[in-house]
Amino acid sequence: MYGLELLPLVSKQSKFRITAGRANGHPACIIGGKNQYLSEPDELTTLKGAKDMKILSYNPGHDGAIAFLQDSRLIFSVESEKDSNYRCSGVSVTDVLDAVSLLGDTPDVICMSGWWPLHHHEYLYGSHRNSGYRGLSCANSIVDKGRLLRGKADFFSSSHERSHILCAFGMSALPMGTPCYALVWEGEMGTFYEIDPEMNITLIADVLKQPGNRYSLLYGLADPTFPKDGPYPRNSDAGKLMALASFSKRSTPSAAEKELLSFLLDGAYQKLSDYHALKQAPHLDVGLDDPEFRNFAGIYSDAMFDIFHQFAKANLKKGQPLVIAGGCGLNCDWNTKWKETGLFSEVFVPPCANDSGAAIGTAIDAQFHYTANPKIDWSVYSGLDFRANSALKKGDYDIYQKDNARVADMLAHGLILGWVNGKYEIGPRALGNRSILAAPFRDETRVRLNEIKQREQFRPIAPVCLRDDASKWFGCDCESQYMLYTYRSTTRTLAAVTHVNGTARLQTVTPTTNKNLFDLLVAFKARTGYGVLCNTSLNFKGKGFINNMTDLDVYAVDHGLDGFAVDGRAYLLKSSQQYQTYLKGAER
């Protein structure tokens, strides 16, 4: 859509670069930093086009990741928490080595996604590498010349705020030049933006600051183990509160709850100990099983969404698309509500809406800077390959070659299996490449799955379903590839994947989106009549997906899986009572 010629102006007097250009007759972004000087004409170098352009980008902070684009396509995203590292980890040397080992050549550009000041000096004086957390103007981005090993590579950094917006727009199906709205809601920002056809981004309003932190904080109120003077909630609390909110059976707050709502949602974010009536606060330290706290969790969740909904109704033009980014974009209930408002022609949320997508977003921003193209091709299965080269202990497993009918029969008989294929998923949701699968019919299966995962029993288990069966079982008439929306179950038969309020966080599958999982679902449907399975992430508690055979073996033995399949080859634990019962039944 945009014809572009960029002319980087490189100055001897400054380590920053100013880039001038025109796109369809309009001035392109001017990028630079402090002490900028225009160069003499004989100092100019020229960069034209983006054919086979290679961009390596990293997010150094929370949910660290290293992403690589080539010719406007996502080649890989190495996420720091994956391979059994702690959730929300920052980038490590191991991640860097993994990423560099996948490069065939020196990147044209190396990017750093902007973040909070990394130390006090940077806070006082700024940085020539870190573009910072907030900022929308292209002029605030940093562009510099650099080297990687023996090759030349430009350096680029833009704000964390832009990384979210560019990630959501660049990964959406919206054609380049489509005007739309963006919502970034996460730990710090709760902001609406307008994006015009030339990708100018205008901040409409900071609707509510720190929505992610505010949301999670309520969980800490009821949890006796959470210190009430702690400045911020724990990373895992938001997902748990989302599960608890579904238990709510009451929509009207009491007088005391109204006062608590005002403290939590009005004015600046505050820690719980700042509440003047904390000792008399409803739900203080009552525990997570308390039914009245669960009622209030739903009320609180609805109240926070309503703040944004009412703003959108009053200030946004109806009928334009909405793209959503930030950790709150993983709240399936809120995503579903946005679709149901009728305000937007369509709603898109990337599977890496949290900070795991920041490296991708900054790479897209760099691509936009150099080529005026903010769009990429991508697959959710763009992580690292599974490392299956470690040997299992001889004699611990019965091993079967690929046979989906056999695996489907095992699942139908109640076995619970790890399921590994190809590269791991980007973002936090397991979508059939690093999953635990089980039959969806009995609530006892949900209980056992939560025991295997060593987590609270109020946590729901999601269904994965053949796309063609989604309408019949969940009233879903569209693709739901990334487990980001809820749908209402139409049958009581699927007890293990139907949450207490009758909804399910659905993933749909076709031969195009995940062929291996699709084939297994077809086999399971032939065996049971239902193309539906339980699908939950394959990971140790508090860590990212398992990505090597050693960890998978340990997990299966210590956590109580009956076995696992890696690229179709099934390994069944001889010590599993469920497996032995299955074998005895097969002999009859």
Coordinates of C-alpha atoms in Angstrom, one line a residue:
M1 CA 0.0 0.0 0.0
Y2 CA 2.8 2.4 0.8
G3 CA 5.6 3.2 -1.6
L4 CA 8.6 4.0 0.5
E5 CA 12.2 5.1 0.2
L6 CA 14.1 5.6 3.4
L7 CA 17.3 7.7 3.6
P8 CA 19.2 7.2 6.9
L9 CA 21.2 10.3 7.6
V10 CA 24.3 9.3 9.6
S11 CA 26.1 11.9 11.6
K12 CA 29.7 11.9 12.8
Q13 CA 28.8 14.2 15.6
S14 CA 26.1 11.9 17.0
K15 CA 25.6 8.2 17.7
F16 CA 21.9 8.7 16.8
R17 CA 20.5 8.6 13.3
I18 CA 17.7 10.7 11.8
T19 CA 15.8 8.9 9.1
A20 CA 13.8 10.9 6.5
G21 CA 11.6 9.5 3.8
R22 CA 8.2 9.7 2.1
A23 CA 5.4 7.2 1.9
N24 CA 2.8 7.9 -0.8
G25 CA 3.7 11.5 -0.7
H26 CA 3.5 11.8 3.1
P27 CA 6.6 12.3 5.3
A28 CA 7.7 9.1 7.0
C29 CA 8.8 8.9 10.6
I30 CA 11.7 11.0 11.8
I31 CA 13.7 8.9 14.3
G32 CA 16.5 10.0 16.6
G33 CA 17.6 11.0 20.0
K34 CA 19.6 13.6 21.8
N35 CA 22.1 15.9 20.1
Q36 CA 20.9 15.2 16.6
Y37 CA 22.7 16.7 13.6
L38 CA 22.0 16.4 9.9
S39 CA 24.9 14.9 8.0
E40 CA 26.5 16.3 4.9
P41 CA 25.3 14.8 1.6
D42 CA 28.5 12.7 1.1
E43 CA 27.9 11.0 4.5
L44 CA 24.4 9.6 3.5
T45 CA 23.8 5.9 3.3
T46 CA 20.6 4.5 1.7
L47 CA 18.4 1.6 2.7
K48 CA 15.6 0.7 0.3
G49 CA 12.8 -1.8 0.6
A50 CA 12.5 -4.9 2.8
K51 CA 13.0 -7.9 0.6
D52 CA 14.4 -10.6 2.8
M53 CA 14.9 -8.1 5.6
K54 CA 16.0 -9.8 8.9
I55 CA 15.0 -8.3 12.2
L56 CA 16.1 -9.7 15.6
S57 CA 14.2 -8.3 18.6
Y58 CA 14.3 -8.9 22.3
N59 CA 12.2 -7.9 25.3
P60 CA 14.5 -7.6 28.3
G61 CA 11.9 -7.4 31.1
H62 CA 8.9 -9.3 32.4
D63 CA 7.9 -12.2 30.1
G64 CA 11.2 -11.9 28.2
A65 CA 11.4 -13.1 24.7
I66 CA 13.6 -13.0 21.6
A67 CA 11.8 -12.9 18.2
F68 CA 13.1 -13.0 14.6
L69 CA 11.3 -11.7 11.5
Q70 CA 12.5 -12.4 8.0
D71 CA 10.8 -11.0 4.9
S72 CA 7.8 -9.9 7.0
R73 CA 7.3 -13.4 8.5
L74 CA 7.8 -14.5 12.1
I75 CA 10.4 -17.2 12.0
F76 CA 10.7 -17.9 15.8
S77 CA 10.0 -16.4 19.2
V78 CA 12.1 -17.8 22.0
E79 CA 10.2 -17.2 25.3
S80 CA 12.2 -17.1 28.5
E81 CA 9.8 -19.0 30.7
K82 CA 9.5 -21.9 28.3
D83 CA 11.5 -25.1 28.8
S84 CA 10.6 -25.3 32.5
N85 CA 11.9 -21.8 33.5
Y86 CA 10.0 -19.7 36.0
R87 CA 7.0 -17.8 34.8
C88 CA 7.6 -14.3 33.7
S89 CA 11.4 -14.7 33.5
G90 CA 13.6 -12.2 31.8
V91 CA 15.9 -13.0 28.9
S92 CA 18.9 -15.2 29.8
V93 CA 22.2 -16.0 28.2
T94 CA 20.7 -19.4 27.3
D95 CA 17.8 -17.7 25.4
V96 CA 20.3 -15.6 23.5
L97 CA 22.4 -18.7 22.5
D98 CA 19.2 -20.5 21.4
A99 CA 18.2 -17.6 19.3
V100 CA 21.6 -17.0 17.7
S101 CA 21.9 -20.7 16.9
L102 CA 18.8 -20.4 14.7
L103 CA 20.1 -17.4 12.7
G104 CA 21.4 -18.2 9.2
D105 CA 23.0 -14.8 8.7
T106 CA 23.6 -11.5 10.5
P107 CA 20.3 -9.6 11.1
D108 CA 19.9 -6.3 9.4
V109 CA 18.4 -4.8 12.5
I110 CA 18.6 -5.7 16.2
C111 CA 15.8 -4.3 18.4
M112 CA 15.2 -3.8 22.1
S113 CA 11.6 -3.4 23.3
G114 CA 11.4 -0.4 25.5
W115 CA 11.1 -1.0 29.3
W116 CA 11.3 0.9 32.6
P117 CA 14.7 2.4 33.3
L118 CA 17.0 -0.5 34.0
H119 CA 19.0 1.4 36.6
H120 CA 19.2 4.8 38.4
H121 CA 21.6 6.4 36.0
E122 CA 19.2 5.6 33.1
Y123 CA 16.3 7.0 35.1
L124 CA 18.1 10.3 35.6
Y125 CA 19.8 10.7 32.2
G126 CA 17.9 8.5 29.7
S127 CA 19.4 5.8 27.5
H128 CA 20.8 5.4 24.0
R129 CA 19.4 1.9 24.0
N130 CA 16.2 1.8 26.0
S131 CA 13.3 3.7 24.5
G132 CA 11.3 3.5 27.7
Y133 CA 7.9 2.2 28.8
R134 CA 5.5 4.8 27.4
G135 CA 5.6 6.9 24.3
L136 CA 3.6 6.9 21.0
S137 CA 5.6 9.1 18.6
C138 CA 8.0 7.6 16.1
A139 CA 10.3 10.5 17.0
N140 CA 10.9 9.0 20.4
S141 CA 12.3 5.8 18.9
I142 CA 16.1 5.2 18.9
V143 CA 17.9 4.2 15.7
D144 CA 21.7 3.7 15.6
K145 CA 24.4 2.0 13.7
G146 CA 26.0 -1.1 15.1
R147 CA 27.6 -4.5 14.6
L148 CA 26.9 -8.1 15.5
L149 CA 30.0 -10.3 15.4
R150 CA 31.5 -9.5 12.0
G151 CA 28.4 -8.1 10.4
K152 CA 26.7 -4.7 10.3
A153 CA 23.4 -4.4 12.1
D154 CA 21.3 -1.3 12.8
F155 CA 19.9 -0.9 16.3
F156 CA 16.3 0.0 17.0
S157 CA 14.3 0.6 20.1
S158 CA 10.7 1.9 20.6
S159 CA 8.5 2.1 23.6
H160 CA 6.8 -0.8 25.4
E161 CA 3.5 0.9 24.7
R162 CA 4.1 0.9 21.0
S163 CA 5.2 -2.8 21.1
H164 CA 1.8 -3.8 22.4
I165 CA -0.1 -1.8 19.8
L166 CA 2.1 -2.9 16.9
C167 CA 1.9 -6.5 18.0
A168 CA -1.9 -6.5 18.1
F169 CA -2.3 -4.7 14.8
G170 CA 0.6 -6.4 13.0
M171 CA -0.6 -9.9 13.9
S172 CA -4.3 -9.1 13.2
A173 CA -6.0 -10.0 9.8
L174 CA -6.8 -6.3 9.3
P175 CA -5.3 -5.1 6.0
M176 CA -2.6 -2.4 6.2
G177 CA -4.3 1.0 6.2
T178 CA -7.4 -0.1 8.1
P179 CA -8.4 2.5 10.7
C180 CA -9.2 1.0 14.0
Y181 CA -9.1 1.3 17.8
A182 CA -6.6 -0.3 20.1
L183 CA -6.9 -1.1 23.8
V184 CA -3.9 -1.8 25.8
W185 CA -4.7 -3.0 29.3
E186 CA -2.1 -4.6 31.5
G187 CA -0.3 -4.1 34.8
E188 CA 0.4 -0.4 34.2
M189 CA -1.7 0.9 31.3
G190 CA -5.4 0.9 30.7
T191 CA -5.6 3.0 27.6
F192 CA -7.7 3.4 24.3
Y193 CA -6.0 4.6 21.1
E194 CA -7.0 5.4 17.6
I195 CA -4.9 4.2 14.6
D196 CA -5.4 6.0 11.4
P197 CA -4.8 4.6 7.8
E198 CA -1.2 5.8 7.9
M199 CA -0.5 4.1 11.3
N200 CA -0.4 7.4 13.2
I201 CA -1.4 6.4 16.8
T202 CA -3.4 8.8 18.9
L203 CA -3.9 8.3 22.6
I204 CA -7.6 8.8 23.3
A205 CA -7.5 8.4 27.1
D206 CA -5.9 6.6 30.0
V207 CA -9.2 5.2 31.2
L208 CA -7.9 3.4 34.3
K209 CA -4.2 3.2 35.3
Q210 CA -2.8 -0.2 36.5
P211 CA -5.9 -2.3 35.7
G212 CA -4.0 -5.5 35.8
N213 CA -2.5 -4.8 39.2
R214 CA -5.9 -3.6 40.5
Y215 CA -7.6 -6.7 39.3
S216 CA -5.1 -9.1 40.9
L217 CA -5.1 -7.2 44.1
L218 CA -8.5 -8.4 45.1
Y219 CA -7.3 -12.0 45.2
G220 CA -4.7 -11.0 47.8
L221 CA -7.4 -9.5 49.9
A222 CA -9.1 -12.9 50.5
D223 CA -5.8 -14.9 50.6
P224 CA -4.5 -15.1 54.1
T225 CA -1.0 -15.8 52.8
F226 CA -0.8 -12.5 50.9
P227 CA 0.9 -9.6 52.8
K228 CA -1.5 -6.7 52.8
D229 CA 1.3 -4.2 52.7
G230 CA 2.7 -5.8 49.6
P231 CA 3.0 -3.1 46.8
Y232 CA 2.0 -5.4 44.0
P233 CA 0.0 -8.6 43.6
R234 CA 1.6 -11.9 42.5
N235 CA 1.9 -12.7 38.8
S236 CA -0.4 -15.8 39.1
D237 CA -3.2 -14.1 40.9
A238 CA -5.0 -12.5 37.9
G239 CA -5.7 -15.9 36.2
K240 CA -6.9 -17.3 39.5
L241 CA -9.3 -14.4 40.1
M242 CA -10.7 -14.9 36.6
A243 CA -11.6 -18.5 37.4
L244 CA -13.2 -17.4 40.8
A245 CA -15.2 -14.7 39.1
S246 CA -17.1 -17.4 37.2
F247 CA -18.5 -18.7 40.5
S248 CA -20.4 -15.5 41.2
K249 CA -24.1 -15.8 41.7
R250 CA -24.7 -12.2 42.8
S251 CA -24.6 -8.9 40.8
T252 CA -25.3 -6.3 43.4
P253 CA -22.6 -5.2 45.9
S254 CA -23.4 -4.5 49.6
A255 CA -22.8 -1.1 51.1
A256 CA -19.4 -2.2 52.5
E257 CA -18.5 -3.8 49.1
K258 CA -19.4 -0.5 47.4
E259 CA -16.9 1.3 49.6
L260 CA -14.3 -1.3 48.9
L261 CA -14.9 -1.0 45.1
S262 CA -14.4 2.8 45.4
F263 CA -11.0 2.2 47.1
L264 CA -9.9 -0.3 44.5
L265 CA -11.1 1.4 41.4
D266 CA -11.3 5.2 42.1
G267 CA -8.2 7.3 42.1
A268 CA -4.6 6.1 42.1
Y269 CA -3.7 2.5 42.6
Q270 CA -2.9 1.8 46.3
K271 CA -1.8 -1.2 48.3
L272 CA -4.4 -2.9 50.5
S273 CA -2.9 -1.6 53.7
D274 CA -3.7 1.9 52.5
Y275 CA -7.4 1.2 52.9
H276 CA -8.6 3.0 56.0
A277 CA -11.2 0.4 56.8
L278 CA -9.0 -2.7 56.0
K279 CA -9.6 -4.4 59.3
Q280 CA -13.4 -4.2 58.7
A281 CA -13.2 -4.8 55.0
P282 CA -15.5 -7.5 53.6
H283 CA -13.7 -10.7 52.5
L284 CA -10.5 -9.9 54.3
D285 CA -8.5 -13.2 54.7
V286 CA -11.7 -15.3 54.3
G287 CA -9.9 -17.7 51.9
L288 CA -10.6 -18.5 48.3
D289 CA -13.3 -21.0 48.9
D290 CA -15.6 -18.5 50.6
P291 CA -18.8 -18.2 48.5
E292 CA -19.4 -14.6 49.3
F293 CA -15.9 -13.7 48.2
R294 CA -16.5 -15.6 44.9
N295 CA -19.7 -13.6 44.5
F296 CA -17.8 -10.3 44.9
A297 CA -15.0 -11.5 42.6
G298 CA -17.6 -11.5 39.8
I299 CA -19.0 -8.2 40.8
Y300 CA -15.5 -6.7 40.9
S301 CA -14.6 -8.1 37.5
D302 CA -17.8 -6.7 35.9
A303 CA -17.3 -3.3 37.6
M304 CA -13.8 -3.0 36.1
F305 CA -14.9 -4.0 32.6
D306 CA -17.8 -1.6 32.9
I307 CA -15.4 1.3 33.4
F308 CA -13.9 0.6 30.0
H309 CA -17.2 -0.3 28.4
Q310 CA -18.9 2.9 29.4
F311 CA -15.9 5.0 28.2
A312 CA -16.0 3.2 24.8
K313 CA -19.7 3.7 24.4
A314 CA -19.4 7.4 25.1
N315 CA -16.2 8.2 23.2
L316 CA -15.6 5.7 20.3
K317 CA -17.3 5.6 16.9
K318 CA -19.3 2.5 16.5
G319 CA -18.4 0.0 13.8
Q320 CA -14.6 0.1 13.6
P321 CA -12.4 -2.8 14.5
L322 CA -10.7 -3.2 17.9
V323 CA -7.3 -4.8 18.6
I324 CA -6.5 -5.7 22.2
A325 CA -3.1 -6.1 23.8
G326 CA -1.7 -6.4 27.3
G327 CA -2.0 -9.1 30.0
C328 CA -5.7 -8.3 30.5
G329 CA -6.2 -9.4 26.9
L330 CA -5.9 -13.0 28.3
N331 CA -9.1 -12.5 30.2
C332 CA -11.5 -14.7 28.1
D333 CA -14.6 -13.3 29.8
W334 CA -13.7 -9.7 29.0
N335 CA -12.7 -10.5 25.4
T336 CA -16.1 -12.2 25.0
K337 CA -17.9 -9.2 26.5
W338 CA -16.1 -6.9 24.0
K339 CA -17.4 -8.9 21.1
E340 CA -20.9 -8.9 22.6
T341 CA -21.1 -5.1 23.1
G342 CA -21.8 -4.7 19.4
L343 CA -19.5 -1.6 19.4
F344 CA -16.9 -3.0 17.1
S345 CA -17.0 -4.6 13.6
E346 CA -14.5 -7.2 14.9
V347 CA -12.3 -7.8 17.9
F348 CA -8.8 -9.3 17.6
V349 CA -6.5 -10.4 20.5
P350 CA -3.1 -12.0 19.7
P351 CA -2.2 -15.2 21.6
C352 CA 0.8 -13.4 23.0
A353 CA -1.2 -10.4 24.2
N354 CA 0.9 -10.2 27.4
D355 CA 4.5 -9.1 27.5
S356 CA 5.6 -12.3 25.7
G357 CA 4.5 -10.5 22.5
A358 CA 6.6 -7.3 23.2
A359 CA 9.6 -8.5 21.2
I360 CA 7.4 -9.3 18.2
G361 CA 5.7 -5.9 18.5
T362 CA 9.0 -4.1 18.5
A363 CA 10.2 -6.1 15.5
I364 CA 7.0 -5.1 13.7
D365 CA 7.6 -1.5 14.6
A366 CA 11.2 -1.7 13.2
Q367 CA 9.8 -3.3 10.1
F368 CA 7.3 -0.4 9.8
H369 CA 10.1 2.1 10.3
Y370 CA 12.2 0.7 7.5
T371 CA 9.5 -0.5 5.0
A372 CA 6.2 1.2 6.0
N373 CA 4.8 -2.3 6.4
P374 CA 3.3 -3.1 9.8
K375 CA 2.0 -6.5 8.9
I376 CA 3.5 -10.0 9.3
D377 CA 2.7 -13.6 8.6
W378 CA 2.9 -15.8 11.6
S379 CA 2.0 -19.1 13.3
V380 CA 1.2 -19.6 16.9
Y381 CA 3.6 -22.6 16.8
S382 CA 6.7 -20.5 16.4
G383 CA 8.6 -21.5 19.5
L384 CA 11.6 -23.9 19.8
D385 CA 11.5 -27.5 18.7
F386 CA 11.1 -30.2 21.5
R387 CA 14.5 -31.6 22.6
A388 CA 13.9 -35.4 22.5
N389 CA 17.6 -36.5 22.4
S390 CA 17.8 -37.6 26.1
A391 CA 17.3 -41.3 26.8
L392 CA 14.5 -42.6 29.0
K393 CA 15.2 -45.2 31.7
K394 CA 15.1 -48.6 30.1
G395 CA 12.1 -50.6 31.0
D396 CA 9.9 -47.8 32.4
Y397 CA 7.7 -47.4 29.4
D398 CA 5.8 -49.4 26.9
I399 CA 6.4 -47.7 23.5
Y400 CA 4.0 -47.6 20.6
Q401 CA 4.5 -46.2 17.1
K402 CA 2.1 -43.6 15.9
D403 CA -1.5 -44.8 16.0
N404 CA -4.2 -42.2 16.7
A405 CA -6.9 -44.8 17.1
R406 CA -4.9 -46.5 19.9
V407 CA -4.2 -43.2 21.7
A408 CA -7.9 -42.2 21.3
D409 CA -9.0 -45.5 22.8
M410 CA -6.6 -44.9 25.7
L411 CA -8.1 -41.5 26.3
A412 CA -11.6 -42.8 26.1
H413 CA -10.7 -45.3 28.8
G414 CA -9.7 -42.5 31.2
L415 CA -5.9 -42.3 30.6
I416 CA -4.4 -38.8 30.9
L417 CA -1.5 -38.2 28.5
G418 CA 1.0 -35.5 27.7
W419 CA 0.8 -34.5 24.0
V420 CA 3.9 -33.0 22.3
N421 CA 4.3 -32.0 18.7
G422 CA 6.8 -29.8 16.8
K423 CA 7.5 -26.3 18.1
Y424 CA 6.0 -24.9 21.3
E425 CA 3.2 -22.2 21.2
I426 CA 4.0 -18.5 21.6
G427 CA 2.1 -16.9 24.5
P428 CA 0.9 -18.7 27.6
R429 CA -1.8 -20.9 26.3
A430 CA -1.2 -24.5 25.4
L431 CA -2.8 -25.1 22.0
G432 CA -2.1 -28.7 21.3
N433 CA 1.7 -28.8 21.0
R434 CA 2.6 -28.7 24.7
S435 CA -0.6 -30.1 26.2
I436 CA -2.1 -32.6 28.6
L437 CA -5.1 -34.3 27.0
A438 CA -7.9 -36.3 28.6
A439 CA -11.5 -37.4 27.9
P440 CA -14.0 -34.5 28.6
F441 CA -16.9 -36.4 30.1
R442 CA -16.4 -36.8 33.9
D443 CA -15.8 -34.1 36.5
E444 CA -13.5 -36.5 38.2
T445 CA -11.1 -36.0 35.3
R446 CA -11.0 -32.3 36.0
V447 CA -10.2 -33.0 39.6
R448 CA -7.4 -35.4 38.6
L449 CA -6.0 -32.9 36.1
N450 CA -5.8 -30.2 38.7
E451 CA -4.1 -32.6 41.0
I452 CA -1.5 -33.5 38.3
K453 CA -0.9 -29.8 37.8
Q454 CA -0.7 -29.2 41.6
R455 CA -3.2 -26.3 41.5
E456 CA -6.4 -25.2 43.1
Q457 CA -9.6 -27.2 42.3
F458 CA -11.5 -24.1 41.3
R459 CA -9.4 -23.8 38.2
P460 CA -11.3 -24.8 35.0
I461 CA -10.1 -27.1 32.3
A462 CA -10.5 -25.9 28.7
P463 CA -11.9 -27.9 25.8
V464 CA -10.3 -28.4 22.4
C465 CA -12.8 -29.2 19.7
L466 CA -13.1 -29.9 16.0
R467 CA -14.1 -26.7 14.3
D468 CA -17.0 -28.4 12.6
D469 CA -18.4 -29.6 15.9
A470 CA -18.0 -26.3 17.8
S471 CA -21.4 -25.0 17.1
K472 CA -23.1 -28.2 18.2
W473 CA -21.4 -28.5 21.6
F474 CA -20.5 -24.9 22.4
G475 CA -22.7 -22.6 20.2
C476 CA -19.5 -21.3 18.5
D477 CA -20.0 -20.5 14.8
C478 CA -16.5 -19.1 14.2
E479 CA -12.9 -20.2 14.6
S480 CA -11.5 -19.8 18.1
Q481 CA -8.0 -20.9 17.5
Y482 CA -6.2 -19.4 20.5
M483 CA -8.4 -20.1 23.5
L484 CA -9.2 -16.4 24.1
Y485 CA -13.0 -16.4 24.3
T486 CA -15.7 -18.2 26.3
Y487 CA -18.7 -20.0 24.8
R488 CA -21.6 -21.7 26.5
S489 CA -21.7 -25.4 26.6
T490 CA -24.9 -26.9 25.1
T491 CA -24.7 -30.3 26.8
R492 CA -24.1 -31.7 30.3
T493 CA -22.1 -34.5 28.8
L494 CA -18.8 -32.5 28.7
A495 CA -18.6 -32.1 32.5
A496 CA -14.8 -31.9 32.7
V497 CA -14.6 -28.9 30.4
T498 CA -17.7 -27.0 31.4
H499 CA -17.0 -24.4 34.1
V500 CA -19.4 -23.8 37.0
N501 CA -21.2 -21.1 35.2
G502 CA -21.8 -23.2 32.1
T503 CA -19.1 -21.6 29.9
A504 CA -16.0 -23.1 28.3
R505 CA -12.7 -21.4 27.2
L506 CA -12.8 -23.0 23.8
Q507 CA -10.0 -23.8 21.2
T508 CA -11.2 -25.0 17.8
V509 CA -9.0 -27.0 15.5
T510 CA -8.9 -27.7 11.7
P511 CA -6.5 -29.6 9.5
T512 CA -4.9 -26.3 8.7
T513 CA -4.4 -25.0 12.2
N514 CA -3.0 -28.1 13.9
K515 CA -3.0 -31.3 11.7
N516 CA -1.7 -33.7 14.4
L517 CA -4.3 -32.6 17.0
F518 CA -7.0 -32.6 14.4
D519 CA -6.3 -36.2 13.4
L520 CA -6.4 -37.3 17.1
L521 CA -9.7 -35.5 17.6
V522 CA -11.1 -37.2 14.5
A523 CA -10.0 -40.6 15.9
F524 CA -11.5 -39.7 19.3
K525 CA -14.8 -38.8 17.7
A526 CA -14.9 -42.1 15.8
R527 CA -14.4 -43.8 19.1
T528 CA -16.8 -41.8 21.3
G529 CA -19.0 -39.7 19.1
Y530 CA -17.4 -36.4 20.4
G531 CA -14.6 -34.5 18.7
V532 CA -13.7 -32.9 22.0
L533 CA -10.9 -33.4 24.5
C534 CA -9.6 -31.7 27.7
N535 CA -6.6 -29.6 26.9
T536 CA -4.4 -28.0 29.6
S537 CA -0.8 -26.9 29.6
L538 CA 2.1 -29.3 30.1
N539 CA 4.2 -27.6 32.7
F540 CA 5.5 -27.8 36.2
K541 CA 3.8 -25.5 38.7
G542 CA 4.9 -21.9 38.3
K543 CA 7.0 -22.6 35.2
G544 CA 6.6 -22.5 31.4
F545 CA 6.0 -25.4 29.0
I546 CA 8.1 -28.5 29.2
N547 CA 10.3 -28.7 26.2
N548 CA 12.7 -31.6 26.7
M549 CA 12.4 -35.4 27.2
T550 CA 14.2 -35.4 30.6
D551 CA 11.6 -33.0 32.2
L552 CA 8.8 -34.8 30.5
D553 CA 9.9 -38.1 32.0
V554 CA 10.2 -36.6 35.5
Y555 CA 6.8 -34.9 35.2
A556 CA 5.1 -38.1 34.0
V557 CA 6.5 -40.1 36.9
D558 CA 6.2 -37.5 39.7
H559 CA 2.9 -35.8 38.8
G560 CA 0.9 -38.9 37.8
L561 CA 0.5 -38.8 34.0
D562 CA -0.3 -42.2 32.5
G563 CA 2.2 -41.5 29.7
F564 CA 2.8 -39.1 26.9
A565 CA 3.1 -39.0 23.1
V566 CA 5.9 -37.1 21.3
D567 CA 5.3 -36.5 17.6
G568 CA 2.8 -39.3 17.6
R569 CA 5.0 -41.9 19.3
A570 CA 3.4 -43.0 22.6
Y571 CA 5.2 -43.8 25.8
L572 CA 3.0 -45.5 28.5
L573 CA 4.2 -45.7 32.0
K574 CA 4.3 -49.3 33.2
S575 CA 3.8 -48.1 36.7
S576 CA 0.5 -46.4 35.9
Q577 CA -2.4 -48.2 37.5
Q578 CA -4.8 -46.7 34.9
Y579 CA -2.6 -48.0 32.1
Q580 CA -2.4 -51.5 33.6
T581 CA -6.2 -51.5 34.0
Y582 CA -6.5 -50.5 30.4
L583 CA -4.2 -53.4 29.3
K584 CA -6.2 -55.9 31.3
G585 CA -9.4 -54.7 29.6
A586 CA -7.8 -54.9 26.2
E587 CA -6.9 -58.6 26.9
R588 CA -10.5 -59.6 27.5

